XYZ file of C-alpha atoms in Angstrom:
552
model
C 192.826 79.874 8.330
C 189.656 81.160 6.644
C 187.025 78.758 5.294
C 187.254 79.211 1.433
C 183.473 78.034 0.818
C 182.762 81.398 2.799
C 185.041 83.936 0.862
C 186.145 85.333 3.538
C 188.441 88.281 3.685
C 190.724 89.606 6.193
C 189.496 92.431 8.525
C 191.919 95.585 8.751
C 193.349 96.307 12.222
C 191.799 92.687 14.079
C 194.671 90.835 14.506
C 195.848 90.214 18.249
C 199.116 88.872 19.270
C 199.896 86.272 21.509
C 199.287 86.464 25.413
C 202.520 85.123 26.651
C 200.539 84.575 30.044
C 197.671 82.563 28.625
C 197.349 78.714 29.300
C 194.872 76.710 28.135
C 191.828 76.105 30.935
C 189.755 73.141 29.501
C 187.903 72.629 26.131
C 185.470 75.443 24.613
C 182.051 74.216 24.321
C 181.738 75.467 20.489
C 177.806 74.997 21.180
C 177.256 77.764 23.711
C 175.690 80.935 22.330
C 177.469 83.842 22.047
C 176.623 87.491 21.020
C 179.388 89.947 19.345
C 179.231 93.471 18.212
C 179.641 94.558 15.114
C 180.353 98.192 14.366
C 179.380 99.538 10.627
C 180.551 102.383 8.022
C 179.362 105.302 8.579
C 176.873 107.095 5.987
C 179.016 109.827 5.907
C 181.978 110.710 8.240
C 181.195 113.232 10.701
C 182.478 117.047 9.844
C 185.541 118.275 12.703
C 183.477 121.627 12.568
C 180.644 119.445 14.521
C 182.554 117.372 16.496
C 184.247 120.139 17.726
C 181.012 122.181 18.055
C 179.751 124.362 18.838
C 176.800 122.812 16.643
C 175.034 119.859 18.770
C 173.305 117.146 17.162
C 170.578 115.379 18.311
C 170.517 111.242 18.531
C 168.103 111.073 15.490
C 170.199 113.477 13.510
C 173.309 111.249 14.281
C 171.650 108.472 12.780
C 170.281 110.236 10.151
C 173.249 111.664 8.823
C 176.534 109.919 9.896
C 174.838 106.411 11.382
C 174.686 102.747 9.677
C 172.549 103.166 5.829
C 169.284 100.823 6.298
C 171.079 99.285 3.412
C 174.314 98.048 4.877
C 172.185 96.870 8.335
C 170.261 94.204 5.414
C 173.290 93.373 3.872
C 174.726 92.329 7.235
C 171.366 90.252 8.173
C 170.987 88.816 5.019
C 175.005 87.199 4.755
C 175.062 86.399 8.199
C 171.730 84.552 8.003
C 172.960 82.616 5.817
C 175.899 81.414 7.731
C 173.522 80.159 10.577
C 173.891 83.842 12.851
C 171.006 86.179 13.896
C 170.838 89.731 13.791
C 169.122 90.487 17.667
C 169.732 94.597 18.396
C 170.409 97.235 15.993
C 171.549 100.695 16.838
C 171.662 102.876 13.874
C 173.002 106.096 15.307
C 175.747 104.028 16.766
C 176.241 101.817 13.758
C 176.127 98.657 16.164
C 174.723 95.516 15.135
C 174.200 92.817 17.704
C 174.851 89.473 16.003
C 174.176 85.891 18.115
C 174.536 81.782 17.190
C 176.527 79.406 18.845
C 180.490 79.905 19.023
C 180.841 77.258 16.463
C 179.440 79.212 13.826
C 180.620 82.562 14.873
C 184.096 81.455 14.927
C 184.109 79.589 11.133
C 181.597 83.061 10.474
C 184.495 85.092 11.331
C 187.639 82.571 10.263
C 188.568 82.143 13.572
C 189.863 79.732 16.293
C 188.931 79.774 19.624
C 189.888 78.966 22.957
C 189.393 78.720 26.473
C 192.259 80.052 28.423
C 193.177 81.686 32.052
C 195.096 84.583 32.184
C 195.834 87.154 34.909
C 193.562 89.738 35.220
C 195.355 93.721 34.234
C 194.304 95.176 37.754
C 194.770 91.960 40.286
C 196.670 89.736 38.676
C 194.280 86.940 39.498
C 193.686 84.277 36.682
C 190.413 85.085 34.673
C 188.998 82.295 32.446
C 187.720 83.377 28.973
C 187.684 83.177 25.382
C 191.046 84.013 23.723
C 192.020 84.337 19.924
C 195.285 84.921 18.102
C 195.954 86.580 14.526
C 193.335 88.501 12.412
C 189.668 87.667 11.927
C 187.776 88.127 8.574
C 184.623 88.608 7.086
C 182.042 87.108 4.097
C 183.643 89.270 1.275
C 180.115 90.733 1.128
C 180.805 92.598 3.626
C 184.497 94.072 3.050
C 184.360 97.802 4.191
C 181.196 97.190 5.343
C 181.785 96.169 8.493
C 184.760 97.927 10.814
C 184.949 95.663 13.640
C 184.003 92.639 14.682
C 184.043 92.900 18.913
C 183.591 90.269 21.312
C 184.698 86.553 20.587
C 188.035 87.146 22.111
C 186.546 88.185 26.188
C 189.371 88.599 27.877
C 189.872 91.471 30.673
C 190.018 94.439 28.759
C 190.993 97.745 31.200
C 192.052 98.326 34.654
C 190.389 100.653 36.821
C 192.588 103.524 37.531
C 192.670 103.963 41.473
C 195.021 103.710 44.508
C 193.798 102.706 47.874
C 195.431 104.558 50.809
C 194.238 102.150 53.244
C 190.712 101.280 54.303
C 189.157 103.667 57.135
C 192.283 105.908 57.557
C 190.455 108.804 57.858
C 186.813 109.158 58.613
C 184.317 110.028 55.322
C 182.440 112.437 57.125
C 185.902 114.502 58.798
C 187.702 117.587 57.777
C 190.862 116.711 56.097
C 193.319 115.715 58.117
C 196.420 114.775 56.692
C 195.846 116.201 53.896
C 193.359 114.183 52.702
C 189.465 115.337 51.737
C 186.000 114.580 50.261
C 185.326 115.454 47.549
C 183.569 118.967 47.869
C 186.193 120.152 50.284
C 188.432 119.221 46.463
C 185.862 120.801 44.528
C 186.044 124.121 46.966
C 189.830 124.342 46.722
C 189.567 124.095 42.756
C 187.051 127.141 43.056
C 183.564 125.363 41.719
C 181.746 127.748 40.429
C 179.637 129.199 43.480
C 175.802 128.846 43.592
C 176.347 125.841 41.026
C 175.911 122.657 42.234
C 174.867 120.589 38.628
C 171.110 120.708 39.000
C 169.245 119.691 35.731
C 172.411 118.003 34.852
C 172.788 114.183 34.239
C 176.256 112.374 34.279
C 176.558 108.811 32.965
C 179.573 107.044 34.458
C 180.789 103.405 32.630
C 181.500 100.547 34.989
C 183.128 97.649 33.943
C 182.399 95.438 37.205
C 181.875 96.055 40.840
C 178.424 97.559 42.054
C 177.145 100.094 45.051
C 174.413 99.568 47.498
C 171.735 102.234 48.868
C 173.309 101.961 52.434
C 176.825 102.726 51.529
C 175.214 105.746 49.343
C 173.003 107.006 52.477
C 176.040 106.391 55.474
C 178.431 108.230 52.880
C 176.173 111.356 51.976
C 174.849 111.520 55.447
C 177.843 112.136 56.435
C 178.392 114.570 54.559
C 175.038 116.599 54.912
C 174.481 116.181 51.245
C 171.165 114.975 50.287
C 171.968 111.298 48.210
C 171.961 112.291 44.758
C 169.788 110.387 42.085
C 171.823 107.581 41.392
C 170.449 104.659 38.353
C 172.136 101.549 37.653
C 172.350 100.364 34.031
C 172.525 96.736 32.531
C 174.727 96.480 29.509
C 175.114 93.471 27.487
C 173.968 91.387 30.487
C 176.129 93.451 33.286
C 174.939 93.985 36.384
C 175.411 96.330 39.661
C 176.657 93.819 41.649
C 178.117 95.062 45.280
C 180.573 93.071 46.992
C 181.412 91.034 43.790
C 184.492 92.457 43.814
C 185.184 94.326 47.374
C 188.584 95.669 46.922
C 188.592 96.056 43.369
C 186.029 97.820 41.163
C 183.664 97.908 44.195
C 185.971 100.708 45.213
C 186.372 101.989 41.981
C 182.362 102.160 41.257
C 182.032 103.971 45.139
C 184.809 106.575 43.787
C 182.966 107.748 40.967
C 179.810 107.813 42.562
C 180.912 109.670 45.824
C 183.129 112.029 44.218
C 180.587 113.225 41.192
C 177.930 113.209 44.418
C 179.485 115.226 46.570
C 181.283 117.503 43.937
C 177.911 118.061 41.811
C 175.496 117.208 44.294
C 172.720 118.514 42.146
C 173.384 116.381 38.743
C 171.727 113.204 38.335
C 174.038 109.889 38.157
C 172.811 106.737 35.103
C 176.162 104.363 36.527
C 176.508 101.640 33.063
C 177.758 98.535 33.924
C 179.197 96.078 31.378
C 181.657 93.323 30.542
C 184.839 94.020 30.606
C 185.717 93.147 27.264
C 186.341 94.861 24.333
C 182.758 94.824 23.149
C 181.266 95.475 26.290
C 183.356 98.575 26.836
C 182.418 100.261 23.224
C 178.423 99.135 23.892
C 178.393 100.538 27.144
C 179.862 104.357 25.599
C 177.474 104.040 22.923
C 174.556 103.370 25.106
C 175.180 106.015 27.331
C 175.420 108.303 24.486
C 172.278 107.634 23.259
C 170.284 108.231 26.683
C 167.530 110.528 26.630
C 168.259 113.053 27.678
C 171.858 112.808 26.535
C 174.501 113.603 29.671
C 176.475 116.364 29.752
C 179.348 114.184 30.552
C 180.323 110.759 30.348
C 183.015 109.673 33.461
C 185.729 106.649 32.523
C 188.101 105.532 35.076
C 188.958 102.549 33.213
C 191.707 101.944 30.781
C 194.751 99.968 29.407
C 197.782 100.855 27.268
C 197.272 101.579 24.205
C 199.116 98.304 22.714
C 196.827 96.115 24.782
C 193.837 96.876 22.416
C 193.409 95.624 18.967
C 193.223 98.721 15.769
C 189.606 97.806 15.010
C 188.433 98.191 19.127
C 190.306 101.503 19.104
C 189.108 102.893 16.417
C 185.298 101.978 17.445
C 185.942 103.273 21.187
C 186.863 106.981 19.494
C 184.134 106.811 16.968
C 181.692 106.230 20.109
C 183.551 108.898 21.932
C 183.269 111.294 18.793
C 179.703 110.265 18.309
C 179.143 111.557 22.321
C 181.010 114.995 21.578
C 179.084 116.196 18.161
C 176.108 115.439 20.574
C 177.259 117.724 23.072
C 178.758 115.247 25.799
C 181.960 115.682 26.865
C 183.782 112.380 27.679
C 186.194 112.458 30.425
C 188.824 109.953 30.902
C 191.423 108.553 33.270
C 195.015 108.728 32.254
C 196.141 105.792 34.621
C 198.345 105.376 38.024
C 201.221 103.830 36.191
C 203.611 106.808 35.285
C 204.944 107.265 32.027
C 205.277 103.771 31.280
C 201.449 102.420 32.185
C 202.697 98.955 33.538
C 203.793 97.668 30.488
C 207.507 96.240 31.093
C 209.396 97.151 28.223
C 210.946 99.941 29.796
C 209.033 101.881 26.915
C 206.846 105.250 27.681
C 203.428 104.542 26.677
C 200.291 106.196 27.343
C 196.734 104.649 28.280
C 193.652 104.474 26.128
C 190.779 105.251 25.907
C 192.011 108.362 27.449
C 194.433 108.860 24.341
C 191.504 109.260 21.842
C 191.470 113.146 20.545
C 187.894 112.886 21.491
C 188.301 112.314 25.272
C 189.109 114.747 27.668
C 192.105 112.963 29.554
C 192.376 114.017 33.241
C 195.832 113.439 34.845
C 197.249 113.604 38.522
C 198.258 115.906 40.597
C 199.301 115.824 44.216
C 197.097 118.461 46.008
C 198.185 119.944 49.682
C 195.524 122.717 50.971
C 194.114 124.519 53.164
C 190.550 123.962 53.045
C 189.237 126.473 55.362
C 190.800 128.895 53.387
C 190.100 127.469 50.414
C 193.795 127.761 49.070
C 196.582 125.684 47.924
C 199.460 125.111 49.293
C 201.241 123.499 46.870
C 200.688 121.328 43.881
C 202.862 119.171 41.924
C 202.846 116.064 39.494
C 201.565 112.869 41.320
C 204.301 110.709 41.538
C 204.868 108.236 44.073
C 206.283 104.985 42.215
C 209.144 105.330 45.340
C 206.828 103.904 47.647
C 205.110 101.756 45.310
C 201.932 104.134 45.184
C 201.208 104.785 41.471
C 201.568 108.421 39.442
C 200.264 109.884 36.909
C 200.080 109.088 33.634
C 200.730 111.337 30.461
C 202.946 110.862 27.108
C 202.841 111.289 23.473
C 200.128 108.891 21.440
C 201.579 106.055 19.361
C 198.474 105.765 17.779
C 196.848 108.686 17.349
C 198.039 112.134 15.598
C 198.102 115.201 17.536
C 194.129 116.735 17.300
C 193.695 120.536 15.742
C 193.144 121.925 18.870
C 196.647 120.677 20.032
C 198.537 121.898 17.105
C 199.864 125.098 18.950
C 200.407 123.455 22.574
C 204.248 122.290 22.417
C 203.527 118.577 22.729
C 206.409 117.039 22.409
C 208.193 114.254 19.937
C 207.791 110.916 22.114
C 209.876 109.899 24.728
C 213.210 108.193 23.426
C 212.226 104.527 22.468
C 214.414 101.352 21.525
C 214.934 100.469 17.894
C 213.821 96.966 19.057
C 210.766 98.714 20.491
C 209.648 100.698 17.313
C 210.064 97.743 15.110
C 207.627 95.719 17.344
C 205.224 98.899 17.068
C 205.619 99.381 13.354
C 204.715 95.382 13.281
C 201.438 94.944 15.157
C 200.466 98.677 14.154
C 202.092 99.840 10.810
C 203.223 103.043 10.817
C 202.946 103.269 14.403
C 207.073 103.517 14.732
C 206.593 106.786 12.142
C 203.826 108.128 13.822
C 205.562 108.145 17.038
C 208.612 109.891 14.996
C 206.237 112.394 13.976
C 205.045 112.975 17.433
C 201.423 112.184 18.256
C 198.301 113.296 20.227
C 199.554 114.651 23.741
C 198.531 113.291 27.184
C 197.138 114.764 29.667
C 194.669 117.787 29.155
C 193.814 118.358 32.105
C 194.750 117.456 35.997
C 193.655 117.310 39.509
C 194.128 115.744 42.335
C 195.351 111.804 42.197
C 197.930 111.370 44.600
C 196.336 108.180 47.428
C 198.628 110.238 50.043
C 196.375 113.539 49.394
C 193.311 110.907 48.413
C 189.664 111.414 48.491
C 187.279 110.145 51.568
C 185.062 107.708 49.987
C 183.028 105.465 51.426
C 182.882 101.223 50.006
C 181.881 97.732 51.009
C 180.509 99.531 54.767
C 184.149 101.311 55.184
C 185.793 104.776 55.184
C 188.504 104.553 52.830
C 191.262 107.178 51.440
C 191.693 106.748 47.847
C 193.233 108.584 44.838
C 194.367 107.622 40.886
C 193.038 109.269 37.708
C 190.004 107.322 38.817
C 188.970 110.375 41.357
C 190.105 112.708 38.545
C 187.807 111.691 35.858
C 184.642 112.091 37.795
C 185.929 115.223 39.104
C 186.041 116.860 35.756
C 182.622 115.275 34.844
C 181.642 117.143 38.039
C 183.022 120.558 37.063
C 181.626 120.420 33.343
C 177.935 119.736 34.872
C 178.289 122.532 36.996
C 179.650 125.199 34.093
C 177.199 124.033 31.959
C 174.158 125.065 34.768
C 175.667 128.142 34.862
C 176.245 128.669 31.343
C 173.246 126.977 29.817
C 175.456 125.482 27.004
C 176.987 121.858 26.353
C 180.353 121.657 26.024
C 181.168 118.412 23.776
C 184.807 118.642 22.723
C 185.776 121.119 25.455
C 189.185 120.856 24.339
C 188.496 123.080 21.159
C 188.114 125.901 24.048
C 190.475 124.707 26.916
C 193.432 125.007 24.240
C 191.833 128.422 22.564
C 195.042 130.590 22.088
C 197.474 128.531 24.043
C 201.158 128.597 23.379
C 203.641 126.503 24.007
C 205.692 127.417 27.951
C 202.432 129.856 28.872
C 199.908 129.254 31.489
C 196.494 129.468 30.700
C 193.687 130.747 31.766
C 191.386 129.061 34.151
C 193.726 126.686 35.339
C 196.379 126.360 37.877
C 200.018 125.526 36.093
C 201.632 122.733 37.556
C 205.259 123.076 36.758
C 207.017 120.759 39.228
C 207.534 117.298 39.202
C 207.334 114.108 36.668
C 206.020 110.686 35.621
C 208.660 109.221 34.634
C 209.950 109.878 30.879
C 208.446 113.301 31.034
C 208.962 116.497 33.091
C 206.436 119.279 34.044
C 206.970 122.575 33.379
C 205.141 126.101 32.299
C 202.041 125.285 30.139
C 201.229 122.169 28.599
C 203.384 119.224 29.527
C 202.803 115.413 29.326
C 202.439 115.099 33.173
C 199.713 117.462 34.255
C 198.074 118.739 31.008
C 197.284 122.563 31.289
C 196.787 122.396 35.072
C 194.176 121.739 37.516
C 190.534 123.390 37.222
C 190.127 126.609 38.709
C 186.565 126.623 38.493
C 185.711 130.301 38.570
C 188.224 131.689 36.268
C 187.624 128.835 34.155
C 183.680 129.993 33.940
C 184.632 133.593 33.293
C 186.624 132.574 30.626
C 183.463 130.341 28.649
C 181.702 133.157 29.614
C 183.739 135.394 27.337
């Protein structure tokens, strides 16, 4: 319980539920220091006629206009200096505030206990030690509606990285496909790139939440493919490192699959890779930071996720208002969907899709199972990635508990949810109110888009000194960064909220242009067909008609 000789108040949308897996690992040493994130009010909330351009701000004018007021920043310094905590960053445009004492005095700060516990970690299932919290936090009264979140005491594992292995060094990186498998510029090819594009003058950020990549891997794997290595930057965030071979079947793989496939998809664009916690706090900082690079990206790539009831109202809500800040500056954030089918590994036998690729501000990029010809450059056949039979993942797609379905949605035929339990929706309605009517009302649709996913019809990457096939959303992600760097050389504009022109006259059981209509196959709850569907989105890219179309 709060501390009444702070005045503390409760803080909308923090409360987290219990982690039935969680067991206590050994006493907290409350005299460690400890930094959190705190995310402020905006000055003013940001028009939809910006975010959804085609007006671009710049970072200054974000912070101008919509960032933290100078005001609420002292406010914030001045109540938590009292309590014993120091203000050490601030990041107006973002309205982040870095705040730092010992976990003693953030947690009676904040009205909170802490502990140290092990649970298993979302992608390996291997026990991870870290801070853990139950029930809501709360804030000096000072600051009520001051302060939106408060991110960072509880550090558990936050997202999963969104790939499928095939199998290490099934097919050589440097080979035409053979069974069906392909790097990723034989992918970008089939999908019809736009020719005499290749993403030059372009910079993609891509967010890491652990793993790393080393120069050798980067000059075997582009060798390979006679592509000249790409410009490729590692960024610390929040004390994150690239750090190769921490993790060698894990996000090592992940970090080479979002390198190699931008690389060798965009060759010409320039890479700044963001590595950070993963934790709740370290996921939103390491957005925000690649938001505010100079000069901004024309696309952030996110192959890292987790159900949407895995995250707490307050870190949701930040992660789109980061993602919303990137789009009214022109950046268009593209996000896995996840491997897990309709259902995203949460067993409740419950369809539920996977966030952050769920925000109305991220472009979500689903999975597709891709058989070609690449000589010819044609396709064979594509359907909706699903191969849970063999225990190798598909796609994921659904209706948004969470959020409501975005303008540029309104006309697409997105369905009412999946059918849930009564049990289920009362659970919702519990940790999220009005999350059970939401869902009745039907909710912001995933996927928008598709490509290739499918580990059988994987991507040749190269990891950890080894050819290795693999697929997921993960490839997906970065593939669509790729494609937006490459229509923006040739158009000269920035995209932002593509969305508002992807969906541009789109009607419910028509295919649209620019895209290939997948219309067989499904994730689980949900069942492709003509159009927009929950499985595939619109389609996969085809890159040429898709340019014409901007064009026009």
């Amino acid at each position: 319980m709060p501390d009444e000789s702070h005045n503390l108040v409760e803080l909308p949308g923090s409360a987290r539920t219990r982690l039935e897996a969680a067991t206590p690992a050994g006493q907290l040493d409350t005299s460690e220091r400890a930094e959190l994130t705190l995310v402020l009010r905006r000055r003013a909330e940001i028009p939809a006629e910006i975010v959804e351009g085609p007006t671009v701000l710049t970072h200054d004018q974000l912070a101008e206009r919509y960032g933290a007021d100078p005001a609420d920043v002292d406010l914030v310094r001045q109540t938590l200096g009292a309590l014993g905590l120091e203000v050490t960053e601030v990041h107006a445009s973002t309205r982040r505030v870095k705040v730092a004492g010992t976990i003693g005095a953030l947690s009676s700060a904040f009205g909170v206990t802490l502990q140290q516990v092990s649970s298993p970690d979302p992608k390996t299932g291997e026990d991870v030690t870290h801070r853990y919290r139950e029930g809501p936090l709360f804030v000096p009264a000072a600051l009520d509606g001051v302060v939106l979140a408060v991110l960072g005491l509880d550090t558990r594992p936050q997202a999963r990285p969104h790939f499928r292995r095939r199998g290490a060094g099934a097919v050589p990186h440097a080979a035409a496909a053979q069974g069906n498998t392909y790097p990723p510029n034989q992918v970008a090819d089939i999908y019809k790139f736009p020719a005499g594009t290749t993403g030059a003058a372009q910079t993609i950020a891509v967010i890491e939440l652990g793993g790393g990549f080393s120069t050798s891997d980067l000059d075997t794997y582009f060798g390979g493919l006679g592509i000249a290595v790409p410009s490729i930057s590692a960024v610390s965030v929040d004390g994150a490192s690239n750090a190769p071979g921490s993790d060698p079947n894990g996000a090592d793989v992940e970090v080479a699959l979002d390198i190699d496939v931008i690389g060798a998809a965009a060759p010409g664009a320039s890479q700044l890779v963001y590595f950070a916690p993963n934790s709740d706090n370290g996921f939103v900082d390491a957005i925000s930071a690649a938001a505010s690079a100079t000069p901004a990206p024309i696309a952030i790539s996110i192959s890292w996720g987790q159900s949407e009831d895995s995250w707490t109202a307050q870190a949701r809500s930040a992660m789109d208002a980061a993602i919303a800040d990137a789009a009214a500056m022109g950046i268009t954030v593209c996000v896995a969907s996840g491997d897990n089918g309709s259902g995203d590994a949460v067993n409740d036998g419950q369809p539920h899709v996977d966030f952050p690729a769920s925000s109305p501000h991220a472009l979500a990029c689903g999975g597709t199972k891709l058989i070609a010809n690449p000589s010819a450059g044609t396709i064979s056949s594509e359907v909706v990635w699903n191969e849970t039979a063999a225990n190798e993942g598909a796609g994921g797609g659904g209706v948004s508990d969470h959020f409501a379905v975005p303008s540029f949605q309104a006309n697409a035929g997105v369905p009412a949810r999946a059918a849930r339990s009564e049990v289920a929706s009362e659970v919702a309605s519990e940790v999220a109110p009005g999350a059970a009517t939401a869902a009745a009302a039907g909710g912001r649709g995933v996927p928008d888009v598709a490509g290739n996913a499918d580990p059988v019809t994987g991507y040749q990457v190269f990891s950890g000194g080894q050819a290795q096939v693999v697929g997921g959303t993960s490839a997906v992600a970065p593939l669509w960064a790729a494609l937006v760097s490459r229509l923006a050389e040739a158009t000269g504009q920035r995209f932002g909220l593509i969305q508002t022109l992807l969906y541009a006259g789109v009607s419910p059981g028509t295919a649209v242009d620019g895209f290939n209509d997948i219309t067989s196959g499904s994730n689980g709850a949900y069942t492709a067909g003509p159009g927009w569907d929950a499985c595939s989105g619109l389609g996969s890219p085809d890159g040429t008609a898709l340019l014409n179309r901007l064009k026009s």
